[in-house]
Amino acid sequence: MVIYTESFAPYNFQNEAGQLAGINHDIVKDACYRAALECEFIMLPWKRAYQLVQNNPHSAIISLAKTQERIPLFEWVGPLVSSQTYFFKLKTSDHIVMNDISQAKNYSLGIVRGDIYEILVRRLGFVTDKNLLLFSEADSFMRLFFKKRIDLIIGSDFTIDHQTEPFGYSRDDLVKLKQIHVDELKGNYIGFNKAASPVVVKRFNQALEQLKAEFGYEAYIKRYVKN
């Protein structure tokens, strides 16, 4: 199996040694071993990974949000690990006030092109090249965010340290604003190509359930998340 993924720390990313790592990467890697499957992990920009998995019957993708639009496109296994999602601003950006989620569209936001957040924020009134800037990689909009050329970013308690620390900042430099309450953000999944062998999908699902029942996910989370 080829397992496609993107750089989305702490769920899946490339560590300082150049190796793929992360909470969901490690869970899926262990599940591959238990299912006696040889899995090759390939990290790509999200939009490219999403296209490839739909063309390769011997592939899957992580970490995939389960939306109504995507449900018929994949065979689903999971959920894996996820965390509640919020809008964040810089602590020094006093002009940004968000007493209600509907006010989010009054400010500019940067996200990765083609990921789940693009669909969700459009529902909140964000429009491309007006208040929504799309990028192939998160590093691009994070740099603009810290230069105050973008008002908002999206993150969670699990991701925010990984988002800020490469740029010399910490979560203490940010303010957590409103939570994005959407069902699609309540789980990260493995999405198998629709033509994947039912036997393979079943074995993988059984392996994941066994792993979760024996050890849970907490040990995986503690590897990458501070407190």
JSON list of C-alpha atoms in Angstrom, two decimals:
[
{"chain": "A", "resi": 1, "resn": "MET", "atom": "CA", "xyz": [0.00, 0.00, 0.00]},
{"chain": "A", "resi": 2, "resn": "VAL", "atom": "CA", "xyz": [1.03, 3.56, -0.70]},
{"chain": "A", "resi": 3, "resn": "ILE", "atom": "CA", "xyz": [-0.08, 5.93, 2.07]},
{"chain": "A", "resi": 4, "resn": "TYR", "atom": "CA", "xyz": [-0.19, 9.53, 0.89]},
{"chain": "A", "resi": 5, "resn": "THR", "atom": "CA", "xyz": [-0.06, 12.37, 3.36]},
{"chain": "A", "resi": 6, "resn": "GLU", "atom": "CA", "xyz": [0.81, 16.05, 3.73]},
{"chain": "A", "resi": 7, "resn": "SER", "atom": "CA", "xyz": [2.93, 18.02, 6.17]},
{"chain": "A", "resi": 8, "resn": "PHE", "atom": "CA", "xyz": [0.49, 18.67, 9.00]},
{"chain": "A", "resi": 9, "resn": "ALA", "atom": "CA", "xyz": [2.27, 18.52, 12.36]},
{"chain": "A", "resi": 10, "resn": "PRO", "atom": "CA", "xyz": [1.83, 16.87, 14.78]},
{"chain": "A", "resi": 11, "resn": "TYR", "atom": "CA", "xyz": [-0.34, 14.39, 12.86]},
{"chain": "A", "resi": 12, "resn": "ASN", "atom": "CA", "xyz": [2.04, 13.75, 9.95]},
{"chain": "A", "resi": 13, "resn": "PHE", "atom": "CA", "xyz": [5.24, 15.61, 9.09]},
{"chain": "A", "resi": 14, "resn": "GLN", "atom": "CA", "xyz": [8.97, 15.29, 8.34]},
{"chain": "A", "resi": 15, "resn": "ASN", "atom": "CA", "xyz": [11.15, 15.51, 11.45]},
{"chain": "A", "resi": 16, "resn": "GLU", "atom": "CA", "xyz": [14.60, 17.08, 11.79]},
{"chain": "A", "resi": 17, "resn": "ALA", "atom": "CA", "xyz": [16.24, 13.81, 10.75]},
{"chain": "A", "resi": 18, "resn": "GLY", "atom": "CA", "xyz": [14.30, 13.89, 7.49]},
{"chain": "A", "resi": 19, "resn": "GLN", "atom": "CA", "xyz": [12.06, 10.99, 8.49]},
{"chain": "A", "resi": 20, "resn": "LEU", "atom": "CA", "xyz": [8.27, 10.90, 8.37]},
{"chain": "A", "resi": 21, "resn": "ALA", "atom": "CA", "xyz": [6.71, 11.05, 11.83]},
{"chain": "A", "resi": 22, "resn": "GLY", "atom": "CA", "xyz": [3.61, 12.24, 13.66]},
{"chain": "A", "resi": 23, "resn": "ILE", "atom": "CA", "xyz": [0.71, 10.96, 15.74]},
{"chain": "A", "resi": 24, "resn": "ASN", "atom": "CA", "xyz": [-1.40, 9.57, 12.93]},
{"chain": "A", "resi": 25, "resn": "HIS", "atom": "CA", "xyz": [1.61, 8.51, 10.86]},
{"chain": "A", "resi": 26, "resn": "ASP", "atom": "CA", "xyz": [2.83, 6.36, 13.76]},
{"chain": "A", "resi": 27, "resn": "ILE", "atom": "CA", "xyz": [-0.61, 4.86, 14.38]},
{"chain": "A", "resi": 28, "resn": "VAL", "atom": "CA", "xyz": [-1.05, 3.94, 10.73]},
{"chain": "A", "resi": 29, "resn": "LYS", "atom": "CA", "xyz": [2.49, 2.59, 10.48]},
{"chain": "A", "resi": 30, "resn": "ASP", "atom": "CA", "xyz": [1.84, 0.28, 13.44]},
{"chain": "A", "resi": 31, "resn": "ALA", "atom": "CA", "xyz": [-1.50, -0.76, 11.98]},
{"chain": "A", "resi": 32, "resn": "CYS", "atom": "CA", "xyz": [0.24, -1.65, 8.70]},
{"chain": "A", "resi": 33, "resn": "TYR", "atom": "CA", "xyz": [2.59, -3.92, 10.62]},
{"chain": "A", "resi": 34, "resn": "ARG", "atom": "CA", "xyz": [-0.25, -5.61, 12.48]},
{"chain": "A", "resi": 35, "resn": "ALA", "atom": "CA", "xyz": [-2.17, -6.12, 9.24]},
{"chain": "A", "resi": 36, "resn": "ALA", "atom": "CA", "xyz": [0.93, -7.65, 7.59]},
{"chain": "A", "resi": 37, "resn": "LEU", "atom": "CA", "xyz": [0.86, -4.95, 4.92]},
{"chain": "A", "resi": 38, "resn": "GLU", "atom": "CA", "xyz": [3.93, -3.33, 3.40]},
{"chain": "A", "resi": 39, "resn": "CYS", "atom": "CA", "xyz": [3.18, 0.39, 3.45]},
{"chain": "A", "resi": 40, "resn": "GLU", "atom": "CA", "xyz": [5.14, 3.15, 1.73]},
{"chain": "A", "resi": 41, "resn": "PHE", "atom": "CA", "xyz": [4.45, 6.65, 3.07]},
{"chain": "A", "resi": 42, "resn": "ILE", "atom": "CA", "xyz": [4.74, 9.52, 0.59]},
{"chain": "A", "resi": 43, "resn": "MET", "atom": "CA", "xyz": [4.43, 13.17, 1.68]},
{"chain": "A", "resi": 44, "resn": "LEU", "atom": "CA", "xyz": [3.17, 15.68, -0.88]},
{"chain": "A", "resi": 45, "resn": "PRO", "atom": "CA", "xyz": [1.24, 18.95, -0.99]},
{"chain": "A", "resi": 46, "resn": "TRP", "atom": "CA", "xyz": [-2.32, 18.12, 0.02]},
{"chain": "A", "resi": 47, "resn": "LYS", "atom": "CA", "xyz": [-4.00, 18.81, -3.31]},
{"chain": "A", "resi": 48, "resn": "ARG", "atom": "CA", "xyz": [-1.53, 16.55, -5.15]},
{"chain": "A", "resi": 49, "resn": "ALA", "atom": "CA", "xyz": [-1.85, 13.76, -2.57]},
{"chain": "A", "resi": 50, "resn": "TYR", "atom": "CA", "xyz": [-5.64, 13.97, -2.73]},
{"chain": "A", "resi": 51, "resn": "GLN", "atom": "CA", "xyz": [-5.60, 13.59, -6.52]},
{"chain": "A", "resi": 52, "resn": "LEU", "atom": "CA", "xyz": [-3.16, 10.67, -6.54]},
{"chain": "A", "resi": 53, "resn": "VAL", "atom": "CA", "xyz": [-5.01, 8.55, -3.99]},
{"chain": "A", "resi": 54, "resn": "GLN", "atom": "CA", "xyz": [-8.12, 8.64, -6.15]},
{"chain": "A", "resi": 55, "resn": "ASN", "atom": "CA", "xyz": [-6.16, 7.28, -9.12]},
{"chain": "A", "resi": 56, "resn": "ASN", "atom": "CA", "xyz": [-4.21, 4.50, -7.37]},
{"chain": "A", "resi": 57, "resn": "PRO", "atom": "CA", "xyz": [-6.30, 1.50, -6.18]},
{"chain": "A", "resi": 58, "resn": "HIS", "atom": "CA", "xyz": [-3.42, 0.34, -3.97]},
{"chain": "A", "resi": 59, "resn": "SER", "atom": "CA", "xyz": [-3.32, 3.52, -1.92]},
{"chain": "A", "resi": 60, "resn": "ALA", "atom": "CA", "xyz": [-4.81, 5.45, 0.98]},
{"chain": "A", "resi": 61, "resn": "ILE", "atom": "CA", "xyz": [-4.48, 8.96, 2.43]},
{"chain": "A", "resi": 62, "resn": "ILE", "atom": "CA", "xyz": [-4.13, 10.40, 5.95]},
{"chain": "A", "resi": 63, "resn": "SER", "atom": "CA", "xyz": [-5.26, 12.48, 7.83]},
{"chain": "A", "resi": 64, "resn": "LEU", "atom": "CA", "xyz": [-8.57, 12.90, 6.00]},
{"chain": "A", "resi": 65, "resn": "ALA", "atom": "CA", "xyz": [-11.61, 14.82, 7.27]},
{"chain": "A", "resi": 66, "resn": "LYS", "atom": "CA", "xyz": [-14.88, 13.01, 6.60]},
{"chain": "A", "resi": 67, "resn": "THR", "atom": "CA", "xyz": [-17.22, 15.36, 4.73]},
{"chain": "A", "resi": 68, "resn": "GLN", "atom": "CA", "xyz": [-20.48, 14.62, 2.95]},
{"chain": "A", "resi": 69, "resn": "GLU", "atom": "CA", "xyz": [-18.80, 15.39, -0.36]},
{"chain": "A", "resi": 70, "resn": "ARG", "atom": "CA", "xyz": [-15.95, 12.96, 0.30]},
{"chain": "A", "resi": 71, "resn": "ILE", "atom": "CA", "xyz": [-17.87, 10.02, 1.80]},
{"chain": "A", "resi": 72, "resn": "PRO", "atom": "CA", "xyz": [-18.68, 8.33, -1.56]},
{"chain": "A", "resi": 73, "resn": "LEU", "atom": "CA", "xyz": [-15.12, 8.80, -2.84]},
{"chain": "A", "resi": 74, "resn": "PHE", "atom": "CA", "xyz": [-13.28, 6.60, -0.31]},
{"chain": "A", "resi": 75, "resn": "GLU", "atom": "CA", "xyz": [-13.39, 3.52, 1.86]},
{"chain": "A", "resi": 76, "resn": "TRP", "atom": "CA", "xyz": [-13.13, 4.88, 5.40]},
{"chain": "A", "resi": 77, "resn": "VAL", "atom": "CA", "xyz": [-11.15, 3.53, 8.37]},
{"chain": "A", "resi": 78, "resn": "GLY", "atom": "CA", "xyz": [-10.88, 5.33, 11.70]},
{"chain": "A", "resi": 79, "resn": "PRO", "atom": "CA", "xyz": [-11.12, 7.80, 13.23]},
{"chain": "A", "resi": 80, "resn": "LEU", "atom": "CA", "xyz": [-7.51, 8.49, 14.12]},
{"chain": "A", "resi": 81, "resn": "VAL", "atom": "CA", "xyz": [-6.51, 11.44, 16.33]},
{"chain": "A", "resi": 82, "resn": "SER", "atom": "CA", "xyz": [-7.84, 14.99, 15.97]},
{"chain": "A", "resi": 83, "resn": "SER", "atom": "CA", "xyz": [-8.39, 18.06, 18.16]},
{"chain": "A", "resi": 84, "resn": "GLN", "atom": "CA", "xyz": [-10.87, 20.95, 18.37]},
{"chain": "A", "resi": 85, "resn": "THR", "atom": "CA", "xyz": [-10.19, 23.70, 15.86]},
{"chain": "A", "resi": 86, "resn": "TYR", "atom": "CA", "xyz": [-10.10, 27.46, 16.48]},
{"chain": "A", "resi": 87, "resn": "PHE", "atom": "CA", "xyz": [-9.27, 30.76, 14.85]},
{"chain": "A", "resi": 88, "resn": "PHE", "atom": "CA", "xyz": [-6.13, 32.36, 16.30]},
{"chain": "A", "resi": 89, "resn": "LYS", "atom": "CA", "xyz": [-4.74, 35.89, 16.14]},
{"chain": "A", "resi": 90, "resn": "LEU", "atom": "CA", "xyz": [-1.49, 37.45, 17.32]},
{"chain": "A", "resi": 91, "resn": "LYS", "atom": "CA", "xyz": [-1.72, 38.83, 20.85]},
{"chain": "A", "resi": 92, "resn": "THR", "atom": "CA", "xyz": [-0.53, 42.20, 19.56]},
{"chain": "A", "resi": 93, "resn": "SER", "atom": "CA", "xyz": [-3.34, 42.44, 16.97]},
{"chain": "A", "resi": 94, "resn": "ASP", "atom": "CA", "xyz": [-5.68, 44.50, 19.15]},
{"chain": "A", "resi": 95, "resn": "HIS", "atom": "CA", "xyz": [-7.82, 45.54, 16.18]},
{"chain": "A", "resi": 96, "resn": "ILE", "atom": "CA", "xyz": [-9.13, 41.98, 15.75]},
{"chain": "A", "resi": 97, "resn": "VAL", "atom": "CA", "xyz": [-12.29, 41.39, 17.78]},
{"chain": "A", "resi": 98, "resn": "MET", "atom": "CA", "xyz": [-14.34, 38.21, 17.46]},
{"chain": "A", "resi": 99, "resn": "ASN", "atom": "CA", "xyz": [-17.30, 37.94, 19.82]},
{"chain": "A", "resi": 100, "resn": "ASP", "atom": "CA", "xyz": [-19.11, 35.70, 17.36]},
{"chain": "A", "resi": 101, "resn": "ILE", "atom": "CA", "xyz": [-17.92, 33.28, 14.67]},
{"chain": "A", "resi": 102, "resn": "SER", "atom": "CA", "xyz": [-19.75, 35.37, 12.04]},
{"chain": "A", "resi": 103, "resn": "GLN", "atom": "CA", "xyz": [-17.18, 38.15, 12.59]},
{"chain": "A", "resi": 104, "resn": "ALA", "atom": "CA", "xyz": [-14.34, 35.96, 11.29]},
{"chain": "A", "resi": 105, "resn": "LYS", "atom": "CA", "xyz": [-15.02, 37.01, 7.70]},
{"chain": "A", "resi": 106, "resn": "ASN", "atom": "CA", "xyz": [-14.17, 40.62, 8.63]},
{"chain": "A", "resi": 107, "resn": "TYR", "atom": "CA", "xyz": [-10.49, 39.61, 8.68]},
{"chain": "A", "resi": 108, "resn": "SER", "atom": "CA", "xyz": [-8.00, 37.95, 6.36]},
{"chain": "A", "resi": 109, "resn": "LEU", "atom": "CA", "xyz": [-7.15, 34.26, 6.66]},
{"chain": "A", "resi": 110, "resn": "GLY", "atom": "CA", "xyz": [-4.45, 32.04, 5.17]},
{"chain": "A", "resi": 111, "resn": "ILE", "atom": "CA", "xyz": [-4.93, 28.29, 4.59]},
{"chain": "A", "resi": 112, "resn": "VAL", "atom": "CA", "xyz": [-3.58, 25.45, 2.45]},
{"chain": "A", "resi": 113, "resn": "ARG", "atom": "CA", "xyz": [-5.27, 25.20, -0.95]},
{"chain": "A", "resi": 114, "resn": "GLY", "atom": "CA", "xyz": [-7.66, 22.25, -1.26]},
{"chain": "A", "resi": 115, "resn": "ASP", "atom": "CA", "xyz": [-7.79, 21.16, 2.37]},
{"chain": "A", "resi": 116, "resn": "ILE", "atom": "CA", "xyz": [-10.92, 20.78, 4.49]},
{"chain": "A", "resi": 117, "resn": "TYR", "atom": "CA", "xyz": [-10.67, 24.29, 5.90]},
{"chain": "A", "resi": 118, "resn": "GLU", "atom": "CA", "xyz": [-11.14, 25.84, 2.47]},
{"chain": "A", "resi": 119, "resn": "ILE", "atom": "CA", "xyz": [-14.60, 24.28, 2.24]},
{"chain": "A", "resi": 120, "resn": "LEU", "atom": "CA", "xyz": [-15.55, 25.22, 5.78]},
{"chain": "A", "resi": 121, "resn": "VAL", "atom": "CA", "xyz": [-14.43, 28.85, 5.80]},
{"chain": "A", "resi": 122, "resn": "ARG", "atom": "CA", "xyz": [-16.26, 29.54, 2.54]},
{"chain": "A", "resi": 123, "resn": "ARG", "atom": "CA", "xyz": [-19.44, 28.64, 4.43]},
{"chain": "A", "resi": 124, "resn": "LEU", "atom": "CA", "xyz": [-18.49, 31.37, 6.92]},
{"chain": "A", "resi": 125, "resn": "GLY", "atom": "CA", "xyz": [-18.26, 33.99, 4.18]},
{"chain": "A", "resi": 126, "resn": "PHE", "atom": "CA", "xyz": [-14.59, 33.87, 3.17]},
{"chain": "A", "resi": 127, "resn": "VAL", "atom": "CA", "xyz": [-13.87, 34.62, -0.48]},
{"chain": "A", "resi": 128, "resn": "THR", "atom": "CA", "xyz": [-10.66, 33.84, -2.38]},
{"chain": "A", "resi": 129, "resn": "ASP", "atom": "CA", "xyz": [-8.37, 36.84, -2.88]},
{"chain": "A", "resi": 130, "resn": "LYS", "atom": "CA", "xyz": [-10.70, 39.01, -0.84]},
{"chain": "A", "resi": 131, "resn": "ASN", "atom": "CA", "xyz": [-10.33, 37.81, 2.75]},
{"chain": "A", "resi": 132, "resn": "LEU", "atom": "CA", "xyz": [-9.06, 34.29, 1.97]},
{"chain": "A", "resi": 133, "resn": "LEU", "atom": "CA", "xyz": [-5.51, 33.62, 0.74]},
{"chain": "A", "resi": 134, "resn": "LEU", "atom": "CA", "xyz": [-4.67, 30.10, -0.48]},
{"chain": "A", "resi": 135, "resn": "PHE", "atom": "CA", "xyz": [-1.18, 28.56, -0.44]},
{"chain": "A", "resi": 136, "resn": "SER", "atom": "CA", "xyz": [0.38, 25.23, -1.40]},
{"chain": "A", "resi": 137, "resn": "GLU", "atom": "CA", "xyz": [2.13, 24.96, 1.99]},
{"chain": "A", "resi": 138, "resn": "ALA", "atom": "CA", "xyz": [1.38, 26.26, 5.48]},
{"chain": "A", "resi": 139, "resn": "ASP", "atom": "CA", "xyz": [4.82, 27.84, 5.94]},
{"chain": "A", "resi": 140, "resn": "SER", "atom": "CA", "xyz": [3.96, 30.47, 3.34]},
{"chain": "A", "resi": 141, "resn": "PHE", "atom": "CA", "xyz": [0.94, 31.91, 5.14]},
{"chain": "A", "resi": 142, "resn": "MET", "atom": "CA", "xyz": [2.50, 31.51, 8.58]},
{"chain": "A", "resi": 143, "resn": "ARG", "atom": "CA", "xyz": [5.32, 33.86, 7.58]},
{"chain": "A", "resi": 144, "resn": "LEU", "atom": "CA", "xyz": [2.76, 36.43, 6.43]},
{"chain": "A", "resi": 145, "resn": "PHE", "atom": "CA", "xyz": [0.76, 35.96, 9.62]},
{"chain": "A", "resi": 146, "resn": "PHE", "atom": "CA", "xyz": [3.74, 36.79, 11.83]},
{"chain": "A", "resi": 147, "resn": "LYS", "atom": "CA", "xyz": [4.46, 39.83, 9.65]},
{"chain": "A", "resi": 148, "resn": "LYS", "atom": "CA", "xyz": [0.82, 40.90, 10.28]},
{"chain": "A", "resi": 149, "resn": "ARG", "atom": "CA", "xyz": [-0.03, 40.73, 6.60]},
{"chain": "A", "resi": 150, "resn": "ILE", "atom": "CA", "xyz": [-2.67, 38.09, 7.40]},
{"chain": "A", "resi": 151, "resn": "ASP", "atom": "CA", "xyz": [-4.97, 38.51, 10.39]},
{"chain": "A", "resi": 152, "resn": "LEU", "atom": "CA", "xyz": [-5.98, 34.95, 11.26]},
{"chain": "A", "resi": 153, "resn": "ILE", "atom": "CA", "xyz": [-4.82, 31.36, 11.17]},
{"chain": "A", "resi": 154, "resn": "ILE", "atom": "CA", "xyz": [-6.62, 28.14, 12.03]},
{"chain": "A", "resi": 155, "resn": "GLY", "atom": "CA", "xyz": [-5.15, 25.73, 14.58]},
{"chain": "A", "resi": 156, "resn": "SER", "atom": "CA", "xyz": [-5.80, 23.53, 17.59]},
{"chain": "A", "resi": 157, "resn": "ASP", "atom": "CA", "xyz": [-4.27, 22.79, 20.98]},
{"chain": "A", "resi": 158, "resn": "PHE", "atom": "CA", "xyz": [-2.41, 19.90, 19.32]},
{"chain": "A", "resi": 159, "resn": "THR", "atom": "CA", "xyz": [-1.09, 21.81, 16.31]},
{"chain": "A", "resi": 160, "resn": "ILE", "atom": "CA", "xyz": [-0.38, 25.32, 17.55]},
{"chain": "A", "resi": 161, "resn": "ASP", "atom": "CA", "xyz": [3.08, 24.68, 19.04]},
{"chain": "A", "resi": 162, "resn": "HIS", "atom": "CA", "xyz": [4.19, 23.04, 15.80]},
{"chain": "A", "resi": 163, "resn": "GLN", "atom": "CA", "xyz": [2.78, 25.97, 13.83]},
{"chain": "A", "resi": 164, "resn": "THR", "atom": "CA", "xyz": [4.52, 28.69, 15.85]},
{"chain": "A", "resi": 165, "resn": "GLU", "atom": "CA", "xyz": [7.87, 27.32, 17.05]},
{"chain": "A", "resi": 166, "resn": "PRO", "atom": "CA", "xyz": [9.62, 27.11, 13.63]},
{"chain": "A", "resi": 167, "resn": "PHE", "atom": "CA", "xyz": [9.20, 30.89, 13.40]},
{"chain": "A", "resi": 168, "resn": "GLY", "atom": "CA", "xyz": [10.48, 31.68, 16.89]},
{"chain": "A", "resi": 169, "resn": "TYR", "atom": "CA", "xyz": [7.07, 32.15, 18.47]},
{"chain": "A", "resi": 170, "resn": "SER", "atom": "CA", "xyz": [4.97, 30.17, 20.94]},
{"chain": "A", "resi": 171, "resn": "ARG", "atom": "CA", "xyz": [1.29, 29.73, 21.74]},
{"chain": "A", "resi": 172, "resn": "ASP", "atom": "CA", "xyz": [1.75, 32.47, 24.37]},
{"chain": "A", "resi": 173, "resn": "ASP", "atom": "CA", "xyz": [2.16, 34.97, 21.52]},
{"chain": "A", "resi": 174, "resn": "LEU", "atom": "CA", "xyz": [-1.28, 34.09, 20.17]},
{"chain": "A", "resi": 175, "resn": "VAL", "atom": "CA", "xyz": [-4.88, 34.47, 21.31]},
{"chain": "A", "resi": 176, "resn": "LYS", "atom": "CA", "xyz": [-7.36, 31.65, 20.79]},
{"chain": "A", "resi": 177, "resn": "LEU", "atom": "CA", "xyz": [-10.59, 33.07, 19.38]},
{"chain": "A", "resi": 178, "resn": "LYS", "atom": "CA", "xyz": [-13.76, 31.18, 18.42]},
{"chain": "A", "resi": 179, "resn": "GLN", "atom": "CA", "xyz": [-14.01, 27.44, 17.89]},
{"chain": "A", "resi": 180, "resn": "ILE", "atom": "CA", "xyz": [-15.15, 26.22, 14.49]},
{"chain": "A", "resi": 181, "resn": "HIS", "atom": "CA", "xyz": [-18.02, 23.90, 15.44]},
{"chain": "A", "resi": 182, "resn": "VAL", "atom": "CA", "xyz": [-18.34, 21.61, 12.43]},
{"chain": "A", "resi": 183, "resn": "ASP", "atom": "CA", "xyz": [-18.99, 17.84, 12.37]},
{"chain": "A", "resi": 184, "resn": "GLU", "atom": "CA", "xyz": [-16.35, 17.35, 9.67]},
{"chain": "A", "resi": 185, "resn": "LEU", "atom": "CA", "xyz": [-13.62, 18.45, 12.09]},
{"chain": "A", "resi": 186, "resn": "LYS", "atom": "CA", "xyz": [-14.43, 15.79, 14.69]},
{"chain": "A", "resi": 187, "resn": "GLY", "atom": "CA", "xyz": [-12.13, 13.12, 13.27]},
{"chain": "A", "resi": 188, "resn": "ASN", "atom": "CA", "xyz": [-9.14, 12.43, 11.06]},
{"chain": "A", "resi": 189, "resn": "TYR", "atom": "CA", "xyz": [-9.51, 9.25, 9.03]},
{"chain": "A", "resi": 190, "resn": "ILE", "atom": "CA", "xyz": [-7.68, 6.94, 6.65]},
{"chain": "A", "resi": 191, "resn": "GLY", "atom": "CA", "xyz": [-9.28, 7.16, 3.23]},
{"chain": "A", "resi": 192, "resn": "PHE", "atom": "CA", "xyz": [-8.64, 4.12, 1.02]},
{"chain": "A", "resi": 193, "resn": "ASN", "atom": "CA", "xyz": [-9.07, 4.32, -2.74]},
{"chain": "A", "resi": 194, "resn": "LYS", "atom": "CA", "xyz": [-12.61, 3.21, -3.60]},
{"chain": "A", "resi": 195, "resn": "ALA", "atom": "CA", "xyz": [-11.23, 0.29, -5.64]},
{"chain": "A", "resi": 196, "resn": "ALA", "atom": "CA", "xyz": [-8.98, -0.97, -2.83]},
{"chain": "A", "resi": 197, "resn": "SER", "atom": "CA", "xyz": [-9.28, -4.66, -1.98]},
{"chain": "A", "resi": 198, "resn": "PRO", "atom": "CA", "xyz": [-12.08, -5.20, 0.57]},
{"chain": "A", "resi": 199, "resn": "VAL", "atom": "CA", "xyz": [-9.86, -7.80, 2.22]},
{"chain": "A", "resi": 200, "resn": "VAL", "atom": "CA", "xyz": [-7.07, -5.25, 2.69]},
{"chain": "A", "resi": 201, "resn": "VAL", "atom": "CA", "xyz": [-9.46, -2.62, 4.08]},
{"chain": "A", "resi": 202, "resn": "LYS", "atom": "CA", "xyz": [-10.98, -5.18, 6.48]},
{"chain": "A", "resi": 203, "resn": "ARG", "atom": "CA", "xyz": [-7.56, -6.35, 7.71]},
{"chain": "A", "resi": 204, "resn": "PHE", "atom": "CA", "xyz": [-6.45, -2.79, 8.23]},
{"chain": "A", "resi": 205, "resn": "ASN", "atom": "CA", "xyz": [-9.60, -1.88, 10.11]},
{"chain": "A", "resi": 206, "resn": "GLN", "atom": "CA", "xyz": [-9.23, -4.92, 12.37]},
{"chain": "A", "resi": 207, "resn": "ALA", "atom": "CA", "xyz": [-5.57, -4.07, 13.03]},
{"chain": "A", "resi": 208, "resn": "LEU", "atom": "CA", "xyz": [-6.45, -0.50, 13.95]},
{"chain": "A", "resi": 209, "resn": "GLU", "atom": "CA", "xyz": [-9.24, -1.59, 16.27]},
{"chain": "A", "resi": 210, "resn": "GLN", "atom": "CA", "xyz": [-6.93, -4.08, 18.00]},
{"chain": "A", "resi": 211, "resn": "LEU", "atom": "CA", "xyz": [-4.22, -1.45, 18.44]},
{"chain": "A", "resi": 212, "resn": "LYS", "atom": "CA", "xyz": [-6.68, 1.07, 19.84]},
{"chain": "A", "resi": 213, "resn": "ALA", "atom": "CA", "xyz": [-8.22, -1.49, 22.23]},
{"chain": "A", "resi": 214, "resn": "GLU", "atom": "CA", "xyz": [-4.84, -2.63, 23.56]},
{"chain": "A", "resi": 215, "resn": "PHE", "atom": "CA", "xyz": [-2.98, 0.66, 23.90]},
{"chain": "A", "resi": 216, "resn": "GLY", "atom": "CA", "xyz": [-5.30, 3.55, 23.05]},
{"chain": "A", "resi": 217, "resn": "TYR", "atom": "CA", "xyz": [-3.99, 6.66, 21.31]},
{"chain": "A", "resi": 218, "resn": "GLU", "atom": "CA", "xyz": [-2.71, 8.55, 24.35]},
{"chain": "A", "resi": 219, "resn": "ALA", "atom": "CA", "xyz": [0.86, 7.22, 24.08]},
{"chain": "A", "resi": 220, "resn": "TYR", "atom": "CA", "xyz": [1.06, 8.39, 20.47]},
{"chain": "A", "resi": 221, "resn": "ILE", "atom": "CA", "xyz": [-0.24, 11.85, 21.39]},
{"chain": "A", "resi": 222, "resn": "LYS", "atom": "CA", "xyz": [2.30, 12.25, 24.19]},
{"chain": "A", "resi": 223, "resn": "ARG", "atom": "CA", "xyz": [5.16, 11.75, 21.73]},
{"chain": "A", "resi": 224, "resn": "TYR", "atom": "CA", "xyz": [4.32, 14.99, 19.94]},
{"chain": "A", "resi": 225, "resn": "VAL", "atom": "CA", "xyz": [2.04, 17.17, 22.12]},
{"chain": "A", "resi": 226, "resn": "LYS", "atom": "CA", "xyz": [3.16, 19.13, 25.18]},
{"chain": "A", "resi": 227, "resn": "ASN", "atom": "CA", "xyz": [0.84, 18.53, 28.14]}
]
